[in-house]
């Protein structure tokens, strides 16, 4: 599964590009932006 953000309704959705068509289930928009994985490496916790 991969996280995407619809460019039309800006809703976060999760789809599997291998299985599903890349279409927003909310508004049927076909422009989905791949969500950036958040890299939190600046935290220095003990
Ligand atoms: Zn949408």
PDB file of C-alpha atoms and ligand atoms in Angstrom:
ATOM      1  CA  UNK A   1       0.000   0.000   0.000  1.00  0.00           C
ATOM      2  CA  UNK A   2       1.125   3.501  -0.692  1.00  0.00           C
ATOM      3  CA  UNK A   3      -0.132   6.797   0.547  1.00  0.00           C
ATOM      4  CA  UNK A   4      -1.383   9.290  -1.969  1.00  0.00           C
ATOM      5  CA  UNK A   5      -2.969  12.675  -1.842  1.00  0.00           C
ATOM      6  CA  UNK A   6      -5.633  13.551  -4.340  1.00  0.00           C
ATOM      7  CA  UNK A   7      -4.821  16.735  -6.201  1.00  0.00           C
ATOM      8  CA  UNK A   8      -8.476  17.514  -6.594  1.00  0.00           C
ATOM      9  CA  UNK A   9      -9.992  17.064  -3.164  1.00  0.00           C
ATOM     10  CA  UNK A  10      -6.696  16.852  -1.270  1.00  0.00           C
ATOM     11  CA  UNK A  11      -7.829  13.827   0.590  1.00  0.00           C
ATOM     12  CA  UNK A  12      -5.326  11.298   1.802  1.00  0.00           C
ATOM     13  CA  UNK A  13      -5.964   7.891   0.382  1.00  0.00           C
ATOM     14  CA  UNK A  14      -4.172   4.597   0.336  1.00  0.00           C
ATOM     15  CA  UNK A  15      -4.160   2.446  -2.726  1.00  0.00           C
ATOM     16  CA  UNK A  16      -2.092  -0.334  -4.120  1.00  0.00           C
ATOM     17  CA  UNK A  17      -1.039   0.666  -7.645  1.00  0.00           C
ATOM     18  CA  UNK A  18      -0.510  -2.965  -8.568  1.00  0.00           C
ATOM     19  CA  UNK A  19      -4.062  -3.913  -7.719  1.00  0.00           C
ATOM     20  CA  UNK A  20      -6.195  -0.826  -7.865  1.00  0.00           C
ATOM     21  CA  UNK A  21      -6.518   1.823 -10.497  1.00  0.00           C
ATOM     22  CA  UNK A  22      -5.026   5.098  -9.480  1.00  0.00           C
ATOM     23  CA  UNK A  23      -8.276   6.903  -9.013  1.00  0.00           C
ATOM     24  CA  UNK A  24      -9.414   8.790  -5.985  1.00  0.00           C
ATOM     25  CA  UNK A  25     -12.278   6.863  -4.364  1.00  0.00           C
ATOM     26  CA  UNK A  26     -13.609  10.104  -2.991  1.00  0.00           C
ATOM     27  CA  UNK A  27     -13.989  12.267  -6.091  1.00  0.00           C
ATOM     28  CA  UNK A  28     -12.860   9.936  -8.885  1.00  0.00           C
ATOM     29  CA  UNK A  29      -9.972  12.276  -9.592  1.00  0.00           C
ATOM     30  CA  UNK A  30      -7.140  10.710 -11.470  1.00  0.00           C
ATOM     31  CA  UNK A  31      -4.361  12.991 -10.324  1.00  0.00           C
ATOM     32  CA  UNK A  32      -2.845  11.561  -7.224  1.00  0.00           C
ATOM     33  CA  UNK A  33       0.302  12.876  -5.686  1.00  0.00           C
ATOM     34  CA  UNK A  34       2.544  10.445  -3.987  1.00  0.00           C
ATOM     35  CA  UNK A  35       2.825  11.186  -0.359  1.00  0.00           C
ATOM     36  CA  UNK A  36       6.290  11.929   0.881  1.00  0.00           C
ATOM     37  CA  UNK A  37       7.540   9.625   3.550  1.00  0.00           C
ATOM     38  CA  UNK A  38       8.348  11.609   6.580  1.00  0.00           C
ATOM     39  CA  UNK A  39      11.898  11.114   7.630  1.00  0.00           C
ATOM     40  CA  UNK A  40      12.374  11.994  11.233  1.00  0.00           C
ATOM     41  CA  UNK A  41      16.047  11.579  11.789  1.00  0.00           C
ATOM     42  CA  UNK A  42      16.616  14.845  13.523  1.00  0.00           C
ATOM     43  CA  UNK A  43      15.293  13.514  16.779  1.00  0.00           C
ATOM     44  CA  UNK A  44      17.994  12.538  19.153  1.00  0.00           C
ATOM     45  CA  UNK A  45      16.225  10.708  21.863  1.00  0.00           C
ATOM     46  CA  UNK A  46      17.854   8.679  24.518  1.00  0.00           C
TER      47      UNK A  46
HETATM   48 ZN1  LIG B   1     -10.168  13.175  -4.701  1.00  0.00          ZN
END
